[in-house]
């Protein structure tokens, strides 16, 4: 196979014949306001203290807009307006009427998909082909799916006569800003709740665009409130006395803080936290497709994916082959302007995150890991990290144990099924895993032993609104998607 | 065997092919690739009704693809039946264009070996530079891989100095695993090129099938250092699709395969669509098909 039988055989050479000319998606018609306010009670209102913070394009470091910073007073207003809307309107109308609003949001998002994709790419740094091909379609998928549930809630949990919880406080991360907003808002509204949602501070724009769309869709004031800000704004939502349910997606560190502060409060809680997904390739796998799967598992969205397959385990007989193929594949990956249709890896979301990733790369090197990065060039401005592979690492390495949330893959080898199951489960996370083998029975044998919320077979990072998603251990609890995702918003 | 046959996952292959198709080719890159694609065409006529006149016409087209643009590259070869080889050779009149001939009882291959070898020798004696043979699909599907191997090896010997392209007729092999296996047998038995299809069976060349064959070529290269050529044939009738194929080659095998020594398009109508797109790039206008001579 691709294992070199003879050291004199030269590596394949890539990239000299086709130099892709720039093919940027036009953003000329995209309207981004200079300043964005808080969306409370169906109106855009200035924050009480009048404070704003900038949001930048991580690929250019240019400022895109000023975003309102909500403090506890603003959050209180938002929760009150959600409560008012719940008591006086949302809990009074029929499920089919709630569904009507959700279908309308889904359709309007479809119509404006391109605009949302471009803004997502500008504000967050992800490649336009992912924003267009994944983030926005997924968000639409979620709204359509849960719109269908809105008038069938009484059948969702047979015999239990389920009811809405009331007001949900929701805090989401910066890796899939619009999609995460959809994952939170759609099931909450379908189940009959009103929401106060806070997007991450580096990626507020698409959530605020969604607020405009929700306003335009005629959703009753206060049903959806979007408040922007940093960690303290999130804390104000989580700790507000009149919030019935908290849903958080983000880091394990913050998730632990939230769980502590909610203890004894009676609030319902779901947490979707970090991960360190194991991706296991057996010798009998379709090797080239598995290699492509590894690329997709760890370099998708610059590795800013909680369920990323960041730990690769390769059966020893094919380890050299797989590594050769991974390195060849990295040579054809294109990093650069996220708006370019040919870009495979965009910008790291923020300076802070870039520092974190670089710290981990240094840690990996200091631990004795062997680093591989392709010789590609990076843009001068903006936050960039080359796709990285670490070999010569072990379970004890921090780069193997800790979530990096960047384009960094660690590669370990194994001999037997028992060995790899033990290695894969030897982590405090348990969100995702992948198994690559041509043998169906092995998929189930291994999959059943892996302690992960989702196990993909011969694929990775596949999602659908009908399928529940969530973690084990420190990756959190509760499920999003499917019927499970709905019941998280019902009592 | 110098390498072990890996399994092929159809869904994974399709996803990879979709990524090649999402590459955006513009400006100078596009111009360059259109010309390169033209230079990789095996201009083909394989009809029962072929006449010396038609073959001469094809050869003239090969030498001068479009009179209005004299600086265009020539095609790689003309591909004809053995009985037309002499005509083609004469018509090409020393131009640096190869004559490829199908042989081994093309397209079915349903004959005994001695007849196939005679067919091959006849084409070579008539002056063919390249031989496009068909494998015995029936024997392959029956599991008689040794038969297929021996047959290819015998034809290779009969080819002498002519380069051998082995047609797998992937449209009859039913699975991508079979395509992989047949590719390996062909390469190990002595193929200089592996080729998807005769063009007489549907589906002919597809991107997934071609990708499986390119990956086999890559694995063989890494295990031996030997470069095998690839020729998708049939079904690639427009320039856009041809460019998707070039992206696939360049991202799978790399720069060394981006020339007509190692990559060909077997096609009859592709050349004119490439010419149309080249003219469009030069003049900014699409011309009607009437402006392009038939092959």
XYZ file of C-alpha atoms in Angstrom:
786
model
C 0.000 0.000 0.000
C 1.184 3.534 0.522
C 3.845 2.292 2.858
C 7.142 2.938 1.133
C 8.975 -0.280 0.382
C 12.054 1.675 -0.504
C 13.271 4.908 1.076
C 14.420 6.210 -2.319
C 10.866 6.537 -3.605
C 10.146 10.266 -3.638
C 7.047 11.684 -1.961
C 4.330 12.727 -4.356
C 4.435 16.423 -5.192
C 1.312 18.538 -5.054
C 0.148 22.004 -5.909
C 2.479 23.123 -8.705
C 0.150 22.440 -11.640
C -3.066 23.866 -10.286
C -2.660 27.110 -8.419
C -6.209 27.960 -7.552
C -6.939 31.568 -8.419
C -8.713 33.485 -5.658
C -12.440 32.708 -5.743
C -13.917 34.850 -2.996
C -17.618 34.807 -2.216
C -18.810 38.364 -2.742
C -19.813 40.122 0.453
C -20.474 43.461 -1.231
C -24.214 43.404 -0.557
C -23.923 42.174 3.024
C -25.258 44.645 5.512
C -23.590 44.754 8.892
C -24.629 47.667 11.087
C -22.048 49.731 12.930
C -23.693 49.005 16.255
C -25.904 46.211 17.550
C -28.261 46.562 20.520
C -29.853 43.985 22.785
C -32.972 42.184 21.561
C -35.410 42.377 24.478
C -39.193 42.249 24.346
C -39.207 42.236 20.553
C -37.258 45.509 20.305
C -33.635 46.389 19.896
C -32.722 48.360 23.003
C -29.524 49.977 24.222
C -27.869 48.452 27.289
C -28.590 50.279 30.571
C -24.947 51.179 31.169
C -24.358 52.070 27.520
C -21.341 49.812 27.189
C -20.295 48.156 23.927
C -17.499 45.854 22.826
C -16.083 45.312 19.342
C -16.441 42.163 17.301
C -13.720 41.544 14.746
C -13.119 39.426 11.677
C -10.467 36.945 12.864
C -9.128 36.549 9.325
C -8.334 40.243 8.926
C -8.458 41.614 12.493
C -10.765 44.358 11.180
C -13.605 45.525 13.369
C -17.011 44.512 12.031
C -19.328 46.154 14.572
C -19.851 47.224 18.152
C -21.959 44.879 20.229
C -23.979 45.888 23.274
C -22.718 44.556 26.578
C -25.581 43.416 28.771
C -25.235 43.549 32.547
C -27.413 42.025 35.252
C -30.037 44.788 34.860
C -30.381 44.121 31.139
C -30.555 40.380 31.746
C -33.268 40.968 34.336
C -35.249 42.959 31.770
C -34.834 40.139 29.264
C -35.965 37.466 31.724
C -38.961 39.602 32.765
C -39.978 40.074 29.155
C -39.629 36.326 28.527
C -41.750 35.607 31.586
C -44.379 38.135 30.505
C -44.528 36.644 27.016
C -44.779 33.141 28.455
C -47.564 33.965 30.926
C -49.606 36.140 28.637
C -49.154 34.721 25.198
C -46.880 31.827 24.401
C -48.387 29.438 26.945
C -51.892 30.397 25.821
C -51.648 29.715 22.096
C -51.979 26.297 20.508
C -49.068 24.114 19.514
C -49.912 24.484 15.850
C -49.620 28.262 16.176
C -46.180 27.932 17.769
C -45.270 25.591 14.925
C -46.390 28.195 12.414
C -43.845 30.686 13.774
C -41.063 28.104 13.751
C -41.818 27.055 10.182
C -41.766 30.712 9.224
C -38.346 31.234 10.828
C -37.047 28.145 8.990
C -38.339 29.335 5.636
C -36.986 32.849 6.088
C -33.592 31.424 7.055
C -33.642 29.361 3.873
C -34.320 32.447 1.818
C -31.469 34.314 3.461
C -29.072 31.373 3.778
C -26.294 32.980 1.770
C -26.343 36.195 3.804
C -26.180 34.281 7.090
C -23.366 32.059 5.780
C -21.249 35.037 4.735
C -21.700 36.826 8.059
C -20.927 33.616 9.947
C -17.685 33.314 8.004
C -16.723 36.968 8.475
C -17.420 37.010 12.207
C -16.107 33.558 13.105
C -13.378 32.730 10.568
C -14.788 29.445 9.304
C -14.518 28.566 5.592
C -17.466 29.775 3.541
C -18.002 26.295 2.161
C -18.649 25.013 5.684
C -20.879 27.934 6.649
C -22.880 27.420 3.454
C -22.777 23.652 3.394
C -23.108 22.849 7.084
C -23.862 25.592 9.615
C -26.766 27.312 7.922
C -28.438 24.174 6.491
C -28.185 22.553 9.943
C -29.787 25.570 11.615
C -32.627 25.417 9.093
C -32.906 21.647 9.590
C -33.350 22.177 13.342
C -36.094 24.776 12.977
C -38.026 22.670 10.474
C -37.714 19.544 12.578
C -38.865 21.080 15.849
C -41.583 23.098 14.104
C -43.094 19.717 13.303
C -43.109 18.722 16.979
C -44.861 21.881 18.223
C -48.416 20.537 17.773
C -47.539 16.987 18.874
C -46.119 17.697 22.329
C -48.816 15.700 24.112
C -47.702 12.628 22.160
C -44.004 13.235 22.826
C -44.127 11.591 26.237
C -47.151 9.273 26.124
C -49.388 9.323 29.170
C -47.452 12.102 30.916
C -49.286 15.157 29.562
C -46.037 17.120 29.273
C -45.900 20.854 29.872
C -43.428 23.608 29.087
C -40.961 24.672 31.774
C -41.369 28.433 31.417
C -38.295 30.566 30.773
C -35.086 28.985 29.494
C -31.708 30.672 29.870
C -29.338 29.565 27.123
C -25.644 30.236 26.696
C -23.890 29.126 23.515
C -20.309 28.919 22.220
C -18.471 30.526 19.317
C -17.728 27.506 17.155
C -21.119 27.144 15.424
C -22.842 30.407 16.412
C -26.019 30.295 14.312
C -26.406 26.531 14.444
C -26.045 26.514 18.229
C -28.665 29.260 18.503
C -31.009 27.103 16.410
C -30.245 24.000 18.493
C -31.272 25.938 21.603
C -34.153 28.110 20.408
C -36.030 25.640 18.173
C -36.772 22.866 20.719
C -37.403 25.370 23.526
C -40.009 27.268 21.525
C -41.599 24.111 20.105
C -42.078 22.791 23.630
C -43.727 26.062 24.618
C -40.958 27.899 26.461
C -39.691 31.437 26.046
C -35.948 32.023 25.943
C -33.140 34.379 26.883
C -30.097 33.462 24.808
C -26.555 34.736 24.979
C -24.216 34.149 22.036
C -20.461 34.000 22.606
C -18.733 37.392 22.719
C -16.587 36.786 19.631
C -19.502 35.671 17.462
C -22.644 37.648 18.265
C -23.548 38.751 14.751
C -25.533 35.852 13.339
C -27.540 35.515 16.553
C -28.425 39.214 16.267
C -29.267 38.764 12.579
C -31.470 35.894 13.681
C -33.100 38.277 16.168
C -33.895 40.639 13.274
C -35.352 37.734 11.343
C -37.431 36.630 14.332
C -38.746 40.177 14.689
C -39.596 40.240 10.982
C -41.317 36.856 11.291
C -43.762 38.424 13.728
C -42.887 36.167 16.634
C -44.644 37.717 19.685
C -42.401 40.134 21.625
C -40.425 38.554 24.446
C -40.671 34.956 23.242
C -37.057 35.171 22.105
C -34.638 37.571 23.795
C -31.021 37.807 22.770
C -28.573 39.509 25.090
C -24.930 39.877 24.195
C -21.908 40.093 26.417
C -19.161 38.113 28.033
C -18.962 35.586 30.859
C -20.585 37.846 33.461
C -23.635 38.291 31.215
C -23.902 34.522 30.938
C -23.599 34.183 34.702
C -26.392 36.697 35.179
C -28.684 34.592 32.993
C -27.745 31.305 34.633
C -28.186 32.684 38.160
C -31.354 34.672 37.546
C -33.990 33.515 40.016
C -36.820 33.450 37.484
C -35.110 31.150 34.966
C -36.592 27.634 35.020
C -34.089 25.877 32.842
C -30.474 26.449 31.882
C -28.954 25.041 28.723
C -25.234 25.567 28.227
C -22.859 24.547 25.486
C -19.219 25.424 26.009
C -16.174 24.568 28.028
C -16.086 21.972 30.791
C -14.570 24.562 33.146
C -17.579 26.881 32.828
C -19.968 23.922 32.820
C -18.684 22.870 36.228
C -19.136 26.415 37.574
C -22.723 26.467 36.312
C -23.542 23.115 37.849
C -22.153 24.266 41.207
C -24.081 27.510 41.187
C -27.350 25.783 40.231
C -27.121 23.121 42.933
C -30.297 23.214 45.036
C -31.947 25.884 42.879
C -34.440 23.465 41.319
C -33.564 24.680 37.831
C -33.344 22.060 35.116
C -29.931 21.868 33.508
C -28.361 20.427 30.387
C -24.651 20.763 29.642
C -22.879 20.027 26.389
C -19.182 20.442 27.140
C -15.789 19.482 25.808
C -14.520 16.327 24.244
C -11.470 14.414 23.130
C -12.927 12.043 20.595
C -11.156 8.801 19.736
C -11.070 7.883 16.060
C -10.103 4.246 15.598
C -8.884 2.751 12.317
C -8.654 -1.016 12.057
C -6.509 -2.812 9.501
C -9.571 -4.029 7.644
C -10.903 -0.504 7.091
C -11.343 1.235 3.759
C -8.081 3.063 4.325
C -8.283 5.989 1.919
C -11.805 6.802 3.031
C -10.775 6.451 6.670
C -7.932 8.918 6.083
C -10.415 11.362 4.577
C -12.615 10.742 7.601
C -9.748 11.608 9.947
C -9.182 14.880 8.090
C -12.865 15.677 8.359
C -12.977 14.612 12.005
C -10.208 16.857 13.299
C -9.704 19.728 10.855
C -13.380 20.528 10.287
C -14.012 24.113 11.455
C -10.282 24.499 12.358
C -10.805 21.816 14.988
C -13.158 24.090 16.930
C -15.555 21.211 17.390
C -16.445 19.721 20.769
C -16.929 16.296 19.165
C -13.731 16.501 17.053
C -11.931 13.202 16.509
C -8.695 14.593 17.883
C -7.171 11.323 19.094
C -6.356 8.943 16.267
C -5.733 5.278 17.038
C -4.354 3.228 14.150
C -3.856 -0.513 14.181
C -0.114 -1.080 13.996
C 0.025 -2.936 10.673
C -1.257 0.091 8.750
C 0.152 2.890 10.920
C 2.910 3.876 8.507
C 0.567 3.757 5.543
C -2.050 5.915 7.238
C 0.530 8.461 8.331
C 1.966 8.733 4.819
C -1.523 9.266 3.433
C -2.386 11.860 6.088
C 0.753 13.819 5.291
C 0.040 13.694 1.557
C -3.496 14.831 2.223
C -2.318 17.803 4.296
C -0.377 18.981 1.235
C -3.610 19.543 -0.653
C -5.421 21.332 2.160
C -5.808 25.035 1.575
C -5.612 27.519 4.433
C -6.467 31.173 3.989
C -9.206 33.690 3.292
C -12.301 32.034 4.771
C -14.512 33.735 2.176
C -12.644 31.955 -0.629
C -14.633 29.001 -1.960
C -11.441 26.936 -2.201
C -10.464 27.417 1.439
C -10.491 24.220 3.509
C -9.253 25.656 6.796
C -10.097 29.185 7.870
C -8.954 31.436 10.693
C -8.745 30.516 14.353
C -11.708 32.185 16.027
C -9.800 34.581 18.287
C -6.340 35.624 19.417
C -7.070 34.032 22.773
C -7.890 30.689 21.194
C -4.852 30.876 18.926
C -2.667 31.380 22.008
C -4.277 28.347 23.645
C -3.665 26.165 20.600
C -0.080 27.340 20.277
C 0.522 26.699 23.965
C -0.638 23.125 23.450
C 1.575 22.690 20.398
C 4.539 23.812 22.525
C 3.483 21.473 25.318
C 3.326 18.613 22.811
C 6.825 19.370 21.572
C 8.191 19.661 25.120
C 6.611 16.336 26.027
C 8.649 14.703 23.266
C 5.902 14.568 20.650
C 7.006 14.566 17.015
C 5.369 17.457 15.209
C 4.318 17.425 11.580
C 3.028 20.514 9.783
C 2.998 21.104 6.041
C 5.147 23.881 4.629
C 2.178 25.983 3.523
C 2.256 29.750 3.971
C -0.154 31.622 6.201
C -1.672 35.101 5.712
C 0.173 37.871 7.559
C -2.854 39.344 9.295
C -5.371 37.395 11.295
C -5.176 34.317 13.505
C -3.930 31.157 11.807
C -2.722 27.729 12.736
C -1.448 25.072 10.355
C -3.064 21.665 10.569
C -0.859 19.720 12.941
C -0.120 16.054 13.563
C 1.652 14.757 16.668
C 3.181 11.302 16.653
C 5.314 9.757 19.398
C 2.731 10.701 22.017
C 1.251 8.536 24.777
C -1.756 8.442 27.067
C 0.204 10.448 29.623
C 0.798 13.349 27.207
C -1.262 16.443 27.909
C -1.937 16.852 24.187
C -3.600 13.424 24.303
C -5.518 14.052 27.517
C -6.719 17.644 27.229
C -9.076 19.273 24.781
C -7.134 21.624 22.483
C -10.050 22.879 20.377
C -7.785 23.516 17.421
C -6.444 21.725 14.329
C -4.209 19.331 16.256
C -4.307 15.549 15.834
C -2.487 13.052 18.025
C -1.659 9.628 16.594
C -1.229 6.468 18.655
C -1.089 2.835 17.586
C -2.659 -0.306 19.023
C -2.642 -4.035 18.405
C -5.859 -5.525 19.813
C -9.475 -4.478 20.205
C -9.272 -4.691 24.014
C -6.238 -2.450 24.015
C -7.800 0.258 21.872
C -11.077 0.228 23.801
C -9.139 0.765 27.016
C -7.077 3.566 25.473
C -10.097 5.258 23.912
C -12.037 5.206 27.187
C -9.091 6.376 29.270
C -10.189 10.019 29.280
C -12.421 12.201 31.417
C -14.408 13.138 28.351
C -16.969 11.042 26.512
C -18.628 12.920 23.707
C -17.760 11.277 20.406
C -15.839 8.434 18.811
C -15.332 6.933 15.387
C -14.751 3.346 14.292
C -13.394 2.505 10.846
C -13.680 -1.101 9.733
C -15.185 -2.956 6.806
C -16.593 -5.508 9.234
C -20.096 -4.693 10.480
C -19.890 -6.896 13.541
C -16.740 -5.134 14.689
C -18.503 -1.767 14.518
C -21.010 -2.995 17.094
C -18.504 -4.925 19.179
C -16.276 -1.864 19.575
C -19.005 0.773 19.456
C -20.858 -0.809 22.364
C -17.769 -0.650 24.541
C -16.871 2.962 23.835
C -18.056 5.406 26.490
C -19.096 8.191 24.185
C -22.422 9.869 23.515
C -22.105 9.328 19.801
C -20.102 6.699 17.926
C -19.804 7.137 14.183
C -19.099 4.115 12.006
C -17.069 4.701 8.836
C -17.960 8.389 9.014
C -17.472 11.322 11.360
C -19.173 14.590 12.287
C -22.533 13.609 10.812
C -25.550 15.344 12.265
C -29.278 15.406 11.842
C -32.009 17.118 13.815
C -33.754 13.779 14.334
C -30.768 12.255 16.126
C -29.920 13.003 19.774
C -26.450 14.359 20.542
C -24.709 14.708 23.905
C -22.034 13.360 26.192
C -20.832 11.101 28.970
C -18.622 11.992 31.931
C -17.163 15.524 31.767
C -18.585 16.041 28.298
C -21.864 16.875 30.014
C -25.369 15.507 30.249
C -28.685 15.892 28.505
C -29.288 15.432 24.816
C -29.964 17.854 21.988
C -31.748 16.806 18.825
C -34.550 14.341 18.277
C -37.232 13.574 20.825
C -34.586 13.606 23.574
C -33.811 17.217 22.787
C -37.462 18.100 23.100
C -37.994 16.458 26.472
C -35.166 18.571 27.904
C -37.603 21.490 27.648
C -40.644 19.697 29.107
C -41.820 18.766 32.582
C 1.811 -9.275 -4.329
C 3.684 -6.122 -3.379
C 0.613 -4.605 -1.809
C -2.459 -5.689 0.088
C -5.872 -4.810 -1.297
C -7.701 -2.351 0.927
C -11.477 -2.206 1.022
C -13.360 0.614 -0.655
C -16.169 2.531 1.007
C -18.583 3.771 -1.640
C -20.064 6.559 0.488
C -16.625 7.848 1.444
C -15.536 7.841 -2.196
C -18.608 9.811 -3.236
C -18.026 12.393 -0.518
C -14.432 12.854 -1.613
C -15.499 13.279 -5.251
C -17.995 15.944 -4.224
C -15.126 17.895 -2.644
C -13.145 17.850 -5.905
C -16.189 19.221 -7.661
C -16.470 22.097 -5.217
C -13.065 23.508 -6.177
C -13.507 26.783 -7.996
C -11.308 27.255 -11.057
C -10.979 30.739 -12.421
C -8.958 33.033 -14.636
C -5.489 31.858 -15.673
C -5.839 28.563 -13.827
C -8.888 27.749 -15.904
C -7.231 28.768 -19.179
C -4.213 26.653 -18.416
C -6.260 23.603 -17.458
C -8.505 23.780 -20.514
C -5.428 23.645 -22.723
C -3.911 20.887 -20.651
C -7.119 18.870 -20.898
C -7.109 19.267 -24.696
C -3.556 17.987 -24.734
C -4.701 14.909 -22.804
C -7.504 13.880 -25.140
C -7.399 10.587 -27.006
C -9.591 11.627 -29.921
C -11.669 8.589 -30.546
C -13.819 7.000 -33.205
C -14.860 3.411 -32.601
C -17.819 2.704 -34.815
C -18.605 -0.213 -37.071
C -19.259 2.380 -39.726
C -15.826 4.028 -39.528
C -14.352 4.797 -42.933
C -10.852 5.834 -44.000
C -12.364 9.238 -44.776
C -13.709 9.662 -41.289
C -10.419 8.577 -39.735
C -8.469 11.044 -41.888
C -10.818 13.790 -40.809
C -10.238 12.831 -37.176
C -6.477 12.924 -37.669
C -6.630 16.369 -39.226
C -8.657 17.528 -36.254
C -6.002 16.048 -33.960
C -3.240 18.006 -35.684
C -5.130 21.279 -35.931
C -7.960 21.249 -33.392
C -9.294 24.694 -34.281
C -7.946 26.630 -37.216
C -9.010 29.970 -35.799
C -6.670 29.471 -32.825
C -3.438 28.150 -34.340
C -1.451 28.077 -31.105
C -3.508 25.417 -29.416
C -1.912 22.245 -28.099
C -2.518 19.073 -30.090
C -4.345 16.112 -28.658
C -2.411 13.166 -27.246
C -3.548 10.429 -29.589
C -6.203 9.255 -31.967
C -7.891 6.032 -30.999
C -9.259 3.731 -33.700
C -9.968 0.085 -34.566
C -6.971 -2.013 -35.772
C -8.205 -1.918 -39.355
C -7.895 1.879 -39.382
C -4.450 2.113 -37.802
C -2.577 2.306 -41.098
C -4.865 5.045 -42.386
C -4.442 7.014 -39.167
C -0.694 6.591 -39.095
C -0.433 7.899 -42.641
C -2.834 10.778 -42.050
C -0.936 11.950 -38.991
C 2.097 12.133 -41.198
C 4.837 12.291 -38.581
C 3.007 14.624 -36.201
C 3.818 13.974 -32.552
C 0.456 12.341 -32.033
C 0.195 8.698 -31.138
C -2.068 6.199 -32.778
C -3.867 4.126 -30.213
C -5.732 1.049 -31.275
C -8.281 -0.968 -29.395
C -7.567 -4.674 -29.611
C -8.314 -8.064 -28.023
C -11.743 -8.298 -29.663
C -12.924 -4.925 -28.427
C -15.355 -4.220 -26.837
C -16.591 -7.590 -25.531
C -13.315 -9.492 -25.348
C -15.354 -12.662 -25.862
C -12.819 -14.733 -27.768
C -10.018 -17.144 -27.065
C -6.594 -15.808 -26.190
C -4.887 -16.680 -29.481
C -7.374 -14.540 -31.405
C -6.833 -11.647 -28.994
C -3.090 -11.920 -29.424
C -3.442 -11.962 -33.206
C -5.659 -8.893 -32.992
C -3.020 -7.148 -30.882
C -0.102 -8.118 -33.126
C -2.019 -6.969 -36.189
C -2.602 -3.518 -34.647
C 1.045 -3.237 -33.612
C 2.263 -4.371 -37.045
C 0.041 -1.760 -38.661
C 1.898 0.843 -36.614
C -0.103 1.376 -33.425
C 1.880 3.181 -30.691
C -0.581 2.251 -27.979
C -2.877 -0.710 -27.470
C -6.162 -0.428 -25.548
C -7.127 -3.965 -24.525
C -10.208 -5.197 -22.708
C -10.064 -7.650 -19.826
C -12.200 -10.779 -19.684
C -14.871 -9.514 -17.340
C -16.600 -12.883 -17.210
C -13.488 -14.606 -15.921
C -12.833 -11.774 -13.453
C -16.333 -11.875 -12.020
C -16.153 -15.657 -11.776
C -13.134 -15.172 -9.518
C -10.683 -16.467 -12.097
C -8.180 -13.705 -11.396
C -5.196 -15.731 -12.567
C -6.757 -16.066 -16.010
C -7.203 -12.301 -16.239
C -3.654 -11.700 -15.072
C -2.138 -14.203 -17.538
C -4.148 -12.807 -20.403
C -2.983 -9.245 -19.733
C 0.610 -10.439 -19.382
C 0.382 -12.255 -22.729
C -1.081 -9.206 -24.475
C 1.624 -7.049 -22.936
C 4.208 -9.320 -24.493
C 2.447 -9.116 -27.858
C 2.511 -5.301 -27.616
C 6.284 -5.145 -27.892
C 7.173 -1.468 -27.664
C 3.573 -0.232 -27.799
C 2.219 1.079 -24.522
C -0.553 -1.030 -23.081
C -3.768 0.437 -21.704
C -5.940 -2.075 -19.912
C -9.681 -1.418 -20.032
C -11.449 -2.757 -16.952
C -14.965 -1.960 -18.221
C -15.942 -0.791 -14.768
C -19.599 -0.541 -15.748
C -19.673 -4.332 -15.711
C -17.689 -4.866 -12.510
C -20.584 -3.899 -10.223
C -18.611 -2.901 -7.087
C -15.795 -0.491 -6.291
C -14.017 -3.331 -4.498
C -13.960 -5.149 -7.838
C -12.621 -2.026 -9.536
C -9.786 -1.896 -7.034
C -9.008 -5.581 -7.461
C -9.100 -5.428 -11.258
C -6.866 -2.332 -11.214
C -4.285 -4.176 -9.160
C -4.355 -7.222 -11.420
C -3.935 -5.057 -14.509
C -1.049 -3.101 -13.023
C 0.756 -6.170 -11.746
C 0.310 -7.948 -15.080
C 2.060 -5.133 -16.908
C -0.379 -2.351 -17.771
C 1.216 1.008 -18.577
C -2.188 2.648 -18.250
C -5.410 1.538 -16.661
C -8.584 2.666 -18.358
C -12.162 2.684 -17.102
C -14.348 1.820 -20.040
C -14.897 0.928 -23.651
C -17.529 3.624 -24.000
C -19.945 0.932 -25.205
C -21.358 0.118 -21.759
C -23.191 2.444 -19.393
C -22.113 3.735 -16.969
C -18.750 4.487 -18.536
C -16.192 6.614 -16.641
C -17.399 8.120 -13.378
C -15.462 10.126 -10.819
C -15.822 7.519 -8.035
C -14.510 4.721 -10.246
C -11.661 6.902 -11.464
C -10.749 7.871 -7.895
C -10.514 4.212 -6.860
C -8.173 3.585 -9.807
C -6.065 6.674 -9.043
C -5.667 5.524 -5.450
C -4.507 2.118 -6.677
C -1.941 3.839 -8.873
C -0.771 5.906 -5.907
C -0.388 2.866 -3.670
C 1.530 1.017 -6.392
C 3.804 4.025 -6.845
C 4.649 4.148 -3.146
C 5.348 0.427 -3.091
C 7.496 0.281 -6.262
C 8.342 3.797 -7.428
C 6.689 3.001 -10.786
C 4.174 5.430 -12.277
C 1.139 3.981 -14.021
C -1.076 6.123 -16.254
C -4.827 6.623 -15.990
C -7.450 7.007 -18.690
C -11.095 7.601 -17.886
C -13.091 7.002 -21.064
C -16.673 7.549 -22.083
C -19.111 9.927 -20.483
C -16.768 12.893 -20.103
C -18.266 15.090 -22.751
C -17.908 18.575 -21.340
C -15.059 20.766 -20.224
C -16.421 21.420 -16.747
C -16.427 17.735 -15.890
C -12.957 17.293 -17.419
C -11.646 20.026 -15.115
C -13.182 18.265 -12.094
C -11.214 15.183 -13.153
C -8.017 17.231 -13.349
C -8.584 18.549 -9.829
C -9.026 14.954 -8.705
C -5.789 13.845 -10.353
C -3.810 16.770 -9.034
C -5.041 16.244 -5.459
C -4.653 12.457 -5.528
C -1.501 11.724 -7.532
C -0.032 15.194 -7.773
C 1.939 17.135 -10.334
C 3.807 14.237 -11.971
C 0.548 12.886 -13.415
C -0.614 16.210 -14.839
C 0.536 15.488 -18.396
C -0.493 13.192 -21.232
C 2.223 10.693 -20.432
C 0.237 9.679 -17.386
C -3.274 10.966 -17.855
C -5.669 10.809 -20.798
C -9.297 11.446 -21.530
C -10.892 8.916 -23.870
C -13.573 10.960 -25.559
C -15.087 11.907 -28.859
C -17.056 15.061 -28.093
C -14.967 16.488 -25.216
C -12.421 18.146 -27.512
C -14.971 20.461 -29.083
C -16.415 21.548 -25.759
C -12.893 22.294 -24.526
C -12.327 24.352 -27.682
C -15.566 26.208 -27.114
C -14.547 27.086 -23.563
C -11.052 28.098 -24.663
C -12.534 30.424 -27.275
C -14.868 31.786 -24.618
C -11.884 32.494 -22.355
C -10.052 34.247 -25.197
C -12.920 36.220 -26.689
C -15.404 36.459 -23.830
C -18.133 35.064 -26.099
C -19.676 31.643 -26.489
C -19.817 30.550 -30.071
C -22.360 28.191 -31.523
C -21.339 24.606 -32.117
C -21.420 25.323 -35.844
C -18.133 27.168 -35.479
C -16.272 24.010 -34.507
C -15.367 21.279 -36.945
C -16.511 17.779 -36.166
C -13.794 15.227 -35.643
